[in-house]
CSV table of C-alpha atoms and ligand atoms in Angstrom, one decimal:
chain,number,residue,atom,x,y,z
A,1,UNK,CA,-11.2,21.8,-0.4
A,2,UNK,CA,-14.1,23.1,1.5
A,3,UNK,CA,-15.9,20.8,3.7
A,4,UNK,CA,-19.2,22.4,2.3
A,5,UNK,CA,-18.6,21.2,-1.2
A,6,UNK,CA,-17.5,17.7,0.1
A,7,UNK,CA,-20.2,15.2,-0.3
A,8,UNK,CA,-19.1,12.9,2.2
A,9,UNK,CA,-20.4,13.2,6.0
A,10,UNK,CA,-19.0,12.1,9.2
A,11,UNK,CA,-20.6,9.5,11.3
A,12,UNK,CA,-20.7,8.7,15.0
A,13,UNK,CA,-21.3,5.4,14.4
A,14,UNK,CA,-19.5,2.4,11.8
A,15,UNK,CA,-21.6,0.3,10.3
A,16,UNK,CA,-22.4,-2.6,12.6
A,17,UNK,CA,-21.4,-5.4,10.0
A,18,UNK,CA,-17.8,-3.7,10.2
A,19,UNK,CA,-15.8,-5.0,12.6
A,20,UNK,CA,-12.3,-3.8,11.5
A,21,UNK,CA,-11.0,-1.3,13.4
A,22,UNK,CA,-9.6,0.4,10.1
A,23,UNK,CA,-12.2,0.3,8.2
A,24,UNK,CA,-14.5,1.5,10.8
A,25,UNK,CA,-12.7,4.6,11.1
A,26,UNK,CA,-12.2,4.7,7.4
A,27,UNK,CA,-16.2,4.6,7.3
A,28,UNK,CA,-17.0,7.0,9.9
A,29,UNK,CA,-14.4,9.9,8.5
A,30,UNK,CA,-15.7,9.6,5.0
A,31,UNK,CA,-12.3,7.7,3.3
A,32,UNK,CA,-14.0,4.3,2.2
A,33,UNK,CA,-17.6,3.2,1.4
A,34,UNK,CA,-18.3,-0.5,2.2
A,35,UNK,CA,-20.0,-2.2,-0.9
A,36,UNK,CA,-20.1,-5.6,0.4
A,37,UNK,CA,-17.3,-7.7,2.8
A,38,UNK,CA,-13.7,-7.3,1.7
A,39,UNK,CA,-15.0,-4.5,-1.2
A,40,UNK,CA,-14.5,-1.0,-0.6
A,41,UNK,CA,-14.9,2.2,-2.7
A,42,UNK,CA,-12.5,5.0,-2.3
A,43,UNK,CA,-14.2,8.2,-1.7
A,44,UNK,CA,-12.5,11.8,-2.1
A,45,UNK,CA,-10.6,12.0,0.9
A,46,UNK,CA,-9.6,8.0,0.6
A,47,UNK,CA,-8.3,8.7,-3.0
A,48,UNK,CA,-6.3,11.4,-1.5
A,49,UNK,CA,-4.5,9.1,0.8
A,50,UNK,CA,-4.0,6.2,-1.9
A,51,UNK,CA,-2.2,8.5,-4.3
A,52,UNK,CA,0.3,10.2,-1.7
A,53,UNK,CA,1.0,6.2,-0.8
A,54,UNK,CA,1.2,5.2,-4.4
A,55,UNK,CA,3.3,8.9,-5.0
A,56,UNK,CA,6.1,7.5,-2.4
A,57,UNK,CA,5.9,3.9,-4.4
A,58,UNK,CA,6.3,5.2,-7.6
A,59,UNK,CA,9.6,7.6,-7.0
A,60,UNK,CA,11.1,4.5,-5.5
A,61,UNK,CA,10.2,2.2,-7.9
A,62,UNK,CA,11.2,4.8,-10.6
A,63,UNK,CA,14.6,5.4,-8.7
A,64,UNK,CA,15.7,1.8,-9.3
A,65,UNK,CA,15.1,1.9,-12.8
A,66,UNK,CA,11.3,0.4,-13.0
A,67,UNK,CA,8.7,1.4,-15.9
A,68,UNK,CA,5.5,1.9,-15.1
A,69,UNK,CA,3.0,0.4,-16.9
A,70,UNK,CA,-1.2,-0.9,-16.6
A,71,UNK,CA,-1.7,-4.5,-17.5
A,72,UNK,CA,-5.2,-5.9,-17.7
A,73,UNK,CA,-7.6,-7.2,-15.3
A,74,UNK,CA,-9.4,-9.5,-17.7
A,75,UNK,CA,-6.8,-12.6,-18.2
A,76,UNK,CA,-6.5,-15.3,-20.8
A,77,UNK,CA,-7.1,-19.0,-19.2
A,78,UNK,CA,-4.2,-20.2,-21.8
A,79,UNK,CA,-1.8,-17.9,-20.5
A,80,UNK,CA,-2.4,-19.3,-17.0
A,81,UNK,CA,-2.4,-23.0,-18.6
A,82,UNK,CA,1.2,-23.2,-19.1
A,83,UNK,CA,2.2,-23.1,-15.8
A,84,UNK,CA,-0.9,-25.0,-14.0
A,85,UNK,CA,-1.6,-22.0,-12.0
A,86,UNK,CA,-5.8,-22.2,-14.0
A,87,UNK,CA,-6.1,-25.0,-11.8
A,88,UNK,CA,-8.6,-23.9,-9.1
A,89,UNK,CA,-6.6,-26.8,-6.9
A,90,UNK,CA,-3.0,-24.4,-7.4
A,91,UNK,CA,-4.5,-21.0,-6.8
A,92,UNK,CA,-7.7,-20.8,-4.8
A,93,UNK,CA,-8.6,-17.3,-4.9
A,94,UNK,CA,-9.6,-17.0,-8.7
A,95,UNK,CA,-12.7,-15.6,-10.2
A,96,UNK,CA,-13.2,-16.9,-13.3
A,97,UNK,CA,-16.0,-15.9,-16.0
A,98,UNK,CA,-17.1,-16.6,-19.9
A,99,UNK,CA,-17.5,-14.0,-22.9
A,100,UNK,CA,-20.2,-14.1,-24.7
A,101,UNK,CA,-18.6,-16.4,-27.5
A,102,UNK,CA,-18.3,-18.8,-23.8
A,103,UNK,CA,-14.9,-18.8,-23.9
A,104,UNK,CA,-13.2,-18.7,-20.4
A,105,UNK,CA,-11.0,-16.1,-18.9
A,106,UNK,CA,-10.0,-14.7,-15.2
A,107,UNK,CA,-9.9,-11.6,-13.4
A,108,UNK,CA,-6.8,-10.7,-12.4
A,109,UNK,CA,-5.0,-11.5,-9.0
A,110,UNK,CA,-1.4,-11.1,-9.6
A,111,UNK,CA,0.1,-11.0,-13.6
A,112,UNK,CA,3.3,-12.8,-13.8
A,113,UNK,CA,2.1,-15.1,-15.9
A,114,UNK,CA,0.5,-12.3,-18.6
A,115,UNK,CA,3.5,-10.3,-17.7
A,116,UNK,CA,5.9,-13.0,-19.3
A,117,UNK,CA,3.8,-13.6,-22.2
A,118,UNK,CA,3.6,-10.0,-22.7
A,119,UNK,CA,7.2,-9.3,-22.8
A,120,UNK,CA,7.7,-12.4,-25.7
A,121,UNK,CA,6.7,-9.2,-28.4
A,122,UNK,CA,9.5,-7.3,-26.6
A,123,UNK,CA,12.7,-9.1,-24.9
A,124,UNK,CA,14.4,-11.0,-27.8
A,125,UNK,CA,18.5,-10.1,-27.0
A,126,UNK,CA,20.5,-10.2,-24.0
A,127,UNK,CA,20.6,-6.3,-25.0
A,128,UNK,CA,16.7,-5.6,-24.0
A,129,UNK,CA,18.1,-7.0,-20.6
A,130,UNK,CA,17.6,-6.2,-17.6
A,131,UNK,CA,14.4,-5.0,-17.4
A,132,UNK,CA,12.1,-3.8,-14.7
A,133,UNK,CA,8.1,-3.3,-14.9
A,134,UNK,CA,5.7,-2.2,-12.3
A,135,UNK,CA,2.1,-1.1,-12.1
A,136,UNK,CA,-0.7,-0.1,-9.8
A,137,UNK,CA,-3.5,-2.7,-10.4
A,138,UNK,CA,-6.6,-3.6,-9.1
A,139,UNK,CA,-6.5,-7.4,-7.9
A,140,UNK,CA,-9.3,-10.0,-7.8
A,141,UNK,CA,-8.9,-12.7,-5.5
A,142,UNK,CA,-11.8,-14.7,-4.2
A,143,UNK,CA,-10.6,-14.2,-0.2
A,144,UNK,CA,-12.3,-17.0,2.1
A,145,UNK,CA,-12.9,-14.8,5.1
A,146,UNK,CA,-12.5,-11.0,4.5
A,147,UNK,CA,-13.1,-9.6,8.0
A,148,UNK,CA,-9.7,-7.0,8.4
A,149,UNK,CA,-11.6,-4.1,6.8
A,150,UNK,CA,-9.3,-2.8,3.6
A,151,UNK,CA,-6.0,-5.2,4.8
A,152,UNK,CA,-7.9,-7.8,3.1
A,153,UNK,CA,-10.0,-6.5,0.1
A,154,UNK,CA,-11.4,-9.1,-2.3
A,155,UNK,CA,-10.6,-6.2,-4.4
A,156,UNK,CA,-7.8,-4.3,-3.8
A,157,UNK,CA,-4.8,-2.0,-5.1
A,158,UNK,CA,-1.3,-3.8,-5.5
A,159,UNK,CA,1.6,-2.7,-6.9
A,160,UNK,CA,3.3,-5.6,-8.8
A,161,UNK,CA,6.8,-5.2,-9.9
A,162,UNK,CA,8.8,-8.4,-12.1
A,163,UNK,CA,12.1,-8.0,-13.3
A,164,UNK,CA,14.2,-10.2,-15.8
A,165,UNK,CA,17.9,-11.2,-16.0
A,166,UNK,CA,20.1,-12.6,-17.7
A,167,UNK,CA,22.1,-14.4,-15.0
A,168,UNK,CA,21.2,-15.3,-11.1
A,169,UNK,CA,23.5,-13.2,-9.8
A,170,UNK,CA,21.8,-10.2,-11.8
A,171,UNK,CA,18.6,-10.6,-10.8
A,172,UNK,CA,20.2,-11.3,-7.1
A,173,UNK,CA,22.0,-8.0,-7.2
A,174,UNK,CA,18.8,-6.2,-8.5
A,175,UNK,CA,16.3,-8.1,-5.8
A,176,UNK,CA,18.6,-6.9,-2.9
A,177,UNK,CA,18.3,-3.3,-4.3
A,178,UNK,CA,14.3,-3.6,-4.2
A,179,UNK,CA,14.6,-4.6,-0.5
A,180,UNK,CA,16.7,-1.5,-0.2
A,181,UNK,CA,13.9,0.7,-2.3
A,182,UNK,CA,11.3,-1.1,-0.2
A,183,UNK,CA,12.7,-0.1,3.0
A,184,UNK,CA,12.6,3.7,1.9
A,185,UNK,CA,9.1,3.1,1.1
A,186,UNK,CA,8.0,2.1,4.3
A,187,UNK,CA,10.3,4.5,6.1
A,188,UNK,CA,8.8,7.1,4.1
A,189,UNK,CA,5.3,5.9,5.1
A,190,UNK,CA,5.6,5.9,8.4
A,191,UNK,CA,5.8,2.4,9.1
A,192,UNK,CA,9.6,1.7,8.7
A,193,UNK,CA,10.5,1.7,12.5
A,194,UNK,CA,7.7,-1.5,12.9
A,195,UNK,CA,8.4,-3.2,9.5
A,196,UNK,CA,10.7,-6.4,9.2
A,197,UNK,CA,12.4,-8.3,6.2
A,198,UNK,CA,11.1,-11.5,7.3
A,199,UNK,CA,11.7,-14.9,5.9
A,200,UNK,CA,9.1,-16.6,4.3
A,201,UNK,CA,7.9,-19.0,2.4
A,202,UNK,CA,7.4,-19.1,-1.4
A,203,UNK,CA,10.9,-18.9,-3.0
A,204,UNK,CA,11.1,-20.7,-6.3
A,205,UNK,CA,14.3,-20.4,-6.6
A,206,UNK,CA,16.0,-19.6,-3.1
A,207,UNK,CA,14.2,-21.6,0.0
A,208,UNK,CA,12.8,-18.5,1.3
A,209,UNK,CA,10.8,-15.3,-0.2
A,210,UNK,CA,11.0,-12.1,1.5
A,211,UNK,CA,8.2,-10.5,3.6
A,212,UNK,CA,7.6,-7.1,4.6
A,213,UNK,CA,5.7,-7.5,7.9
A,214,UNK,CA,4.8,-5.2,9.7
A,215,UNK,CA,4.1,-5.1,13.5
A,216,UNK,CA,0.4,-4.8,14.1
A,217,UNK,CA,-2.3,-6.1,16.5
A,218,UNK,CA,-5.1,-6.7,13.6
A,219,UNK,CA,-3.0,-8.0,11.6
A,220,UNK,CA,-3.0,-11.8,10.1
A,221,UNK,CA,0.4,-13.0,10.2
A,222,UNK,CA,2.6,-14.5,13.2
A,223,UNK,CA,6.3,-13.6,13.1
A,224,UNK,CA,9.4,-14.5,15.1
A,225,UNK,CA,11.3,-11.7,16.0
A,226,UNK,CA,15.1,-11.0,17.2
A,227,UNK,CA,15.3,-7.1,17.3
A,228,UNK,CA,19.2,-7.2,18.2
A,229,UNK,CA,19.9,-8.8,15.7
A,230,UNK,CA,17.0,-7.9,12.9
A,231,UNK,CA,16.2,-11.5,12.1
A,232,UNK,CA,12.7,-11.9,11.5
A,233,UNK,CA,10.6,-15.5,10.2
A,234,UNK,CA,7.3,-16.0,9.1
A,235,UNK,CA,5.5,-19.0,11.6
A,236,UNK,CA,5.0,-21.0,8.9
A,237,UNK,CA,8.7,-21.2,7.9
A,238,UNK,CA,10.3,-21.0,11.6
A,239,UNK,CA,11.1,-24.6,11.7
A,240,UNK,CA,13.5,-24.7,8.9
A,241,UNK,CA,14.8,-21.2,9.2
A,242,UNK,CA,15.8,-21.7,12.6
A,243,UNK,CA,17.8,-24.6,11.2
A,244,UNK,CA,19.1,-22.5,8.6
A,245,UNK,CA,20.0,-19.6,10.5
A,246,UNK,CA,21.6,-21.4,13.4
A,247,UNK,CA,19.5,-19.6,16.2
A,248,UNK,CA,17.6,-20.6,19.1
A,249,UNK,CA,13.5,-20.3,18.8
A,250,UNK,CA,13.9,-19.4,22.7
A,251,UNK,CA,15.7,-16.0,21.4
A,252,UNK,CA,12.3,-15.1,19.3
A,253,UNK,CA,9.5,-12.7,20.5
A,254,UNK,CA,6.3,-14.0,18.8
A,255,UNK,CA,4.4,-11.0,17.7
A,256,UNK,CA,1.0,-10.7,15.3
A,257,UNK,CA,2.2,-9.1,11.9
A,258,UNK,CA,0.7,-7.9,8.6
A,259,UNK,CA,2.7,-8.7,5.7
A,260,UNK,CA,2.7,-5.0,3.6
A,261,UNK,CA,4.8,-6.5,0.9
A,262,UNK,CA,6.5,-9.9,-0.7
A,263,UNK,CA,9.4,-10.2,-3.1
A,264,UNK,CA,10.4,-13.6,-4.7
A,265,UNK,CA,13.0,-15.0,-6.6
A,266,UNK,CA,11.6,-17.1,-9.2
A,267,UNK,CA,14.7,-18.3,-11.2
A,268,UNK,CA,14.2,-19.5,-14.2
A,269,UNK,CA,11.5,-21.8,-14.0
A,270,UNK,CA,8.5,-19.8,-14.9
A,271,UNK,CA,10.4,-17.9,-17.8
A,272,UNK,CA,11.2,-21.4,-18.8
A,273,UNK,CA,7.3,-23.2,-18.7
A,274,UNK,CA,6.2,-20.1,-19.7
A,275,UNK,CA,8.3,-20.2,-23.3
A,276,UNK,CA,10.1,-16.9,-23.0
A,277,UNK,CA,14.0,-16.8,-23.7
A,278,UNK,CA,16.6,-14.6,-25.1
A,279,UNK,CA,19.7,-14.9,-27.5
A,280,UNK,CA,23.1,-14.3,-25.8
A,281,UNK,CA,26.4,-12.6,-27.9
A,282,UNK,CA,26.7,-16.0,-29.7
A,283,UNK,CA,23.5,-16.3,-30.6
A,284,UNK,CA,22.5,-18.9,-28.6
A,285,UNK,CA,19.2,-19.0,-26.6
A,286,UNK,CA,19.4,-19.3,-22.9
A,287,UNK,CA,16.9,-18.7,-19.8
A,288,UNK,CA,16.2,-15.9,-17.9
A,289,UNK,CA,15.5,-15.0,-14.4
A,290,UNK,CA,12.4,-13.8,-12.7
A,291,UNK,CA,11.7,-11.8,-10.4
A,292,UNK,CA,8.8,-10.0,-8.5
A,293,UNK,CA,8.0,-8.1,-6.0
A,294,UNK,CA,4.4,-6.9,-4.5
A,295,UNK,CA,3.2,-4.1,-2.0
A,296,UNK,CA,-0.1,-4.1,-0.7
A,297,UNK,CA,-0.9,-0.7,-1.4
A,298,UNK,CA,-4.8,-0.8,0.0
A,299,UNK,CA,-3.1,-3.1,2.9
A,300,UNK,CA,-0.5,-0.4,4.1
A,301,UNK,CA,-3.3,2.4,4.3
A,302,UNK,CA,-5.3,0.3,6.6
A,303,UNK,CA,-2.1,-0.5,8.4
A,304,UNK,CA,-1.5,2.9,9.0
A,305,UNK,CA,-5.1,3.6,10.3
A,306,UNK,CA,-4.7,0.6,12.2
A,307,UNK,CA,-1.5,1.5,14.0
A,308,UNK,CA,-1.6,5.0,14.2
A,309,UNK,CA,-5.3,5.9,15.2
A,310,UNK,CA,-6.0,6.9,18.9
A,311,UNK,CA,-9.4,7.0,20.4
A,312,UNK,CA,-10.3,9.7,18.8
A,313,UNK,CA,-9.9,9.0,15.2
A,314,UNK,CA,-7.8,9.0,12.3
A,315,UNK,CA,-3.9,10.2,12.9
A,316,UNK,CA,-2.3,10.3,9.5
A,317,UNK,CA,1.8,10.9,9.2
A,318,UNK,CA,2.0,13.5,6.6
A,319,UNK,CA,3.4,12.3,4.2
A,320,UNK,CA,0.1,10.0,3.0
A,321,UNK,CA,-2.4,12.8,4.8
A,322,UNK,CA,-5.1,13.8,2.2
A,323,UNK,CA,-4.4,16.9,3.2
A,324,UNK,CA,-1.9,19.0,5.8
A,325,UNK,CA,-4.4,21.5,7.6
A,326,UNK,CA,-7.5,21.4,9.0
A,327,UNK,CA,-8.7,24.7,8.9
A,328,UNK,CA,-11.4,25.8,11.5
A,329,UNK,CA,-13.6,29.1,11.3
A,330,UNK,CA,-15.4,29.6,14.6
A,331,UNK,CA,-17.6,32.6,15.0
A,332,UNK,CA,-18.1,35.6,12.2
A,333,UNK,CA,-14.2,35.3,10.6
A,334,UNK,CA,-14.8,33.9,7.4
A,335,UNK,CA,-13.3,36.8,6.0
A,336,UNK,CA,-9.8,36.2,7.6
A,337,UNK,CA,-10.1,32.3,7.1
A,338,UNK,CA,-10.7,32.5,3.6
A,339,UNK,CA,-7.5,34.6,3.1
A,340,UNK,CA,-5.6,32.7,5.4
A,341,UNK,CA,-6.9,29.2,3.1
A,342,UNK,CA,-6.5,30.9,0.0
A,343,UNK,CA,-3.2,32.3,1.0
A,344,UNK,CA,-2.4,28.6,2.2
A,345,UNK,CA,-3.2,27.1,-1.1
A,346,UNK,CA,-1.2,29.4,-3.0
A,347,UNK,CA,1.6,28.8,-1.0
A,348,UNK,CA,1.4,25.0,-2.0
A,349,UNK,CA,-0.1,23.6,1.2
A,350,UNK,CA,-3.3,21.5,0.7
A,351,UNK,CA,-6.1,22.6,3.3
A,352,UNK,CA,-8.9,21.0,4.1
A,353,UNK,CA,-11.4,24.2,5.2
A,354,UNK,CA,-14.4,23.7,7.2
A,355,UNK,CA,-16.6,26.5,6.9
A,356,UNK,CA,-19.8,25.0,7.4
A,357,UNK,CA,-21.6,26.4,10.4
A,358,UNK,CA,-21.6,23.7,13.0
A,359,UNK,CA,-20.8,24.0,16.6
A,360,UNK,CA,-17.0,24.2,17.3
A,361,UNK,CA,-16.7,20.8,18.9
A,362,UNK,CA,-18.8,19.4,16.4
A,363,UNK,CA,-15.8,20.7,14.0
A,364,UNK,CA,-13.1,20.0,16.4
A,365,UNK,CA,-14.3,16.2,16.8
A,366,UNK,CA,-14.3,16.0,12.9
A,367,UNK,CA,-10.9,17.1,12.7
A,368,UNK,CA,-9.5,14.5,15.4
A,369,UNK,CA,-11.7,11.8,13.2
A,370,UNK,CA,-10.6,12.7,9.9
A,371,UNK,CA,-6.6,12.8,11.3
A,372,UNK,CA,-5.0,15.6,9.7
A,373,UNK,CA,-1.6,16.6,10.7
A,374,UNK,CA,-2.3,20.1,11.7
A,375,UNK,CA,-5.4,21.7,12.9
A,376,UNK,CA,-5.7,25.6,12.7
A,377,UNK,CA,-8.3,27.4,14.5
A,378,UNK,CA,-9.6,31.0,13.5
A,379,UNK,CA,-11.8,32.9,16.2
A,380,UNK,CA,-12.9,36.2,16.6
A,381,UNK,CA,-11.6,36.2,19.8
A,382,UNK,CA,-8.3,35.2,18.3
A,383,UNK,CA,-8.3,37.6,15.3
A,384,UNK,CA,-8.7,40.6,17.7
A,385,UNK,CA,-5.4,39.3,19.3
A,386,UNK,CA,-3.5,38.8,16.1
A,387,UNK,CA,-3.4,35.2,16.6
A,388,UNK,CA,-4.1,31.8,14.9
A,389,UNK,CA,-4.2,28.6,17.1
A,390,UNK,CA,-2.4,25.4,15.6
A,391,UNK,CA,-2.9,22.3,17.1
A,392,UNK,CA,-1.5,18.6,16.5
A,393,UNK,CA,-3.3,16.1,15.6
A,394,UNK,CA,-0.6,13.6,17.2
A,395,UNK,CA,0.8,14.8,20.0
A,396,UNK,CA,-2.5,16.9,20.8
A,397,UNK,CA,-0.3,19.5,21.8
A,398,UNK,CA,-1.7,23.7,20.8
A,399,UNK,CA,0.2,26.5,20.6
A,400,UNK,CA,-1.0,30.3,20.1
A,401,UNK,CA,1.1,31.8,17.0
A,402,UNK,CA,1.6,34.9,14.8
A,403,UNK,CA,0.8,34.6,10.7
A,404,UNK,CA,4.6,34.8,10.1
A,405,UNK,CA,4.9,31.7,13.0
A,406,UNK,CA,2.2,29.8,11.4
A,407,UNK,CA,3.6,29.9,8.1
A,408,UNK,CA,6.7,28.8,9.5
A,409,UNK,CA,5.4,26.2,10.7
A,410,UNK,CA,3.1,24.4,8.1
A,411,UNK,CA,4.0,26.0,5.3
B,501,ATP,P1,-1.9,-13.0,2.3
B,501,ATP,O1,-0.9,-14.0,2.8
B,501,ATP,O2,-2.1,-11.8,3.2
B,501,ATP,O3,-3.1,-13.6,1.7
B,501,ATP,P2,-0.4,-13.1,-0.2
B,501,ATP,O4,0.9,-13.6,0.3
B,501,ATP,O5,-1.4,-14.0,-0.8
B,501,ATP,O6,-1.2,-12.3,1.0
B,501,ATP,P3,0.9,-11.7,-2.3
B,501,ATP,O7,0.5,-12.5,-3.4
B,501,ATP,O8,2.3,-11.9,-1.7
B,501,ATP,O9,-0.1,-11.9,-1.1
B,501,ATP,O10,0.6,-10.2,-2.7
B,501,ATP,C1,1.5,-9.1,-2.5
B,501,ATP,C2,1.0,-8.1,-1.5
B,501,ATP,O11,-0.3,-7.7,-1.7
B,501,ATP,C3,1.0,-8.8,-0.1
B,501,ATP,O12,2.2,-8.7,0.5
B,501,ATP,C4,-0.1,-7.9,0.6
B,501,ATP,O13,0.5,-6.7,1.1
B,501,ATP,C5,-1.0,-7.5,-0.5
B,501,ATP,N1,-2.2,-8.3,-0.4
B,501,ATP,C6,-2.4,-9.7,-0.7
B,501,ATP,N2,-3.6,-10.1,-0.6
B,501,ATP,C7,-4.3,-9.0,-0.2
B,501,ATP,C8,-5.7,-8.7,0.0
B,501,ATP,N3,-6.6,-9.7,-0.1
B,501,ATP,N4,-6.1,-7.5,0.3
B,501,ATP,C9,-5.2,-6.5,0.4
B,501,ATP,N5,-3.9,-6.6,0.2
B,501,ATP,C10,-3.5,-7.9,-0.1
B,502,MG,MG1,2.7,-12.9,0.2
């Protein structure tokens, strides 16, 4: 991409309604558009990032034998009805609104409930089981306060995950194997090193849920942490998990959290209000087991511009980076720095050019704002001597290379 056909500007300055740190950055590099508090579009760049997170997502959830599939955001009020969770009083974060005919419906914030009722057309033996479902889905939840920039959208991307069983133990061996797949997830991300399986509240059918928090300053959440040993519990369950796990609250390190993902076990009860069964190898009908199992997808890429930024922007691992290379012409070179980004691109590495005709360190402060992993400067000072200067965007560290060097480097 050349940053002459991008439409998208840099700014010096965030919006001074935005008080996120994430989102200010977000703003200011051209990833997000603010719409109104807790509502964010994502622009080319931000798009950029969201697939590469949602890329890592879906070869995981794929690996453990989930299909991908798009429910719907508008929701049926009956649907909701059979296990109380319409009631404004159950789940506060529900916007509701009428058809034209006035009957009632919801927007979506989670789908378990349409999920089940979905799946009554297609689970009827103990051979459709197990199954696994996921999707990327835009939720709707009516957030009180909305102040954390994207880590709390009122709309936002999730992906939702439910899985059925014929037996406890099933659905237990298959929920362990989603931590395991969840892990991978956030290793791969960036974030694995700083993210804990934390006890929480919420399990239906086990006393706890599992959180996936991870360590961060902005973030909402208060955990209880024992690195030795990797125990980690949510504030609001650390009474009774102390109890549980038979350690002392002196051994914890309080520390501020964001919670990038949840995973329940829901047993049988929502399968059971909700009407959906199957027939066993005697023909007889019997309950099956729930379960499911979130990430916030929108959360985790303001996580990581949380966590990662310094003070001079954006610093994005490369494995979500919208793009590898910053590519910088300075002087009369566009000649050699269109070969060296066409040569780039055809060698499967996604460049980002900037080939308008700005002052270098009006270019240079753009890159460090916009975060990419590698920055490559082109001069005509530098062509004369054969070389290409690489700089990166972490460790802020530049080196002076040959093509064959470069290449070996970033390509
Ligand atoms: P929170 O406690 O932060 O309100 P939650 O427990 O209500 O979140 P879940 O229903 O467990 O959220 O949703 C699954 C995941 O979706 C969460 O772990 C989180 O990463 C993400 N998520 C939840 N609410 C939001 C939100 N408002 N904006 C962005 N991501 C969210
Ligand atoms: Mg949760």
């Amino acid at each position: 991409m050349r940053i002459s056909q991008l439409f998208t500007k840099t700014l010096k300055q965030a919006p001074a309604d935005e008080v996120a740190k994430n989102a200010q950055l977000l703003i200011r590099a051209g990833y997000v558009y603010k719409e109104m508090a807790g509502v964010y579009a994502y622009l080319p760049l931000g798009i950029r990032v969201l697939e590469n997170i949602k890329k890592i997502v879906r070869e995981e959830m794929n690996a453990i034998g989930s299909n991908e599939l798009i429910m719907t955001s508008l929701q049926r009020k009956e649907v909701w009805e059979k296990t109380s969770r319409w009631n404004d009083d159950v789940v506060d974060v529900w916007f509701k609104t009428r058809l034209k005919d006035d009957t009632e419906v919801g927007l979506g914030w989670s789908h378990e409930e349409p999920i089940i009722e979905m799946l009554k057309n297609y689970v009827h033996s103990y051979k459709d089981l197990p199954i696994s479902l996921y999707q990327f889905q835009p939720k709707m939840r009516n957030e009180l306060r909305a102040k954390s920039g994207i880590m709390r959208g009122r709309e936002f991307v999730m992906k939702d995950m439910y899985s059925l069983h014929t037996s406890a133990e099933d659905l237990q061996t298959y929920y362990d194997q989603t931590i395991e797949a969840y892990k991978r997830v956030y290793n791969r991300l960036g974030i694995g090193a700083d993210t804990y399986v934390t006890f929480a509240s919420g399990g239906a059918f086990t006393r706890f849920s599992h959180e996936f928090q991870t360590i961060c300053d902005a973030g909402e959440d208060v955990i209880y942490l024992h690195r030795e040993k990797n125990i980690a519990i949510n504030e609001e369950v650390i009474d009774s998990a102390v109890e549980e796990l038979g350690i002392e609250r002196s051994e914890l390190e309080k520390v501020k959290t964001a919670e990038v993902g949840n995973i329940f076990n829901f047993g049988s009860q929502k399968t059971n209000d909700m009407g959906l069964f199957y027939t066993d190898n005697k023909d007889e009908r019997q309950s099956l087991y729930l379960g499911s199992y979130g990430i916030g997808v929108t959360r985790v890429m303001g996580v990581i511009a949380e966590k990662l930024s310094d003070d001079k922007g954006l610093v994005w691992p490369e494995a979500v980076a919208p793009y590898r290379v910053y590519l910088v012409s300075i002087g009369d070179v566009a000649e050699q720095a269109t070969e060296l980004y066409e040569s780039l691109q055809g060698a499967g590495v996604s460049v980002l050019y900037d080939d308008r005709d700005e002052r270098p360190g009006e270019k240079f402060a753009d890159a460090e704002l916009m975060g990419l992993p590698y920055r490559v400067t082109i001069s005509e000072r530098l062509v004369a001597n054969n070389q290409f200067e690489l700089t990166y965007r972490a460790s802020g560290e530049t080196e002076l290379l040959t093509r064959a060097e470069l290449l070996a480097k970033i390509g």
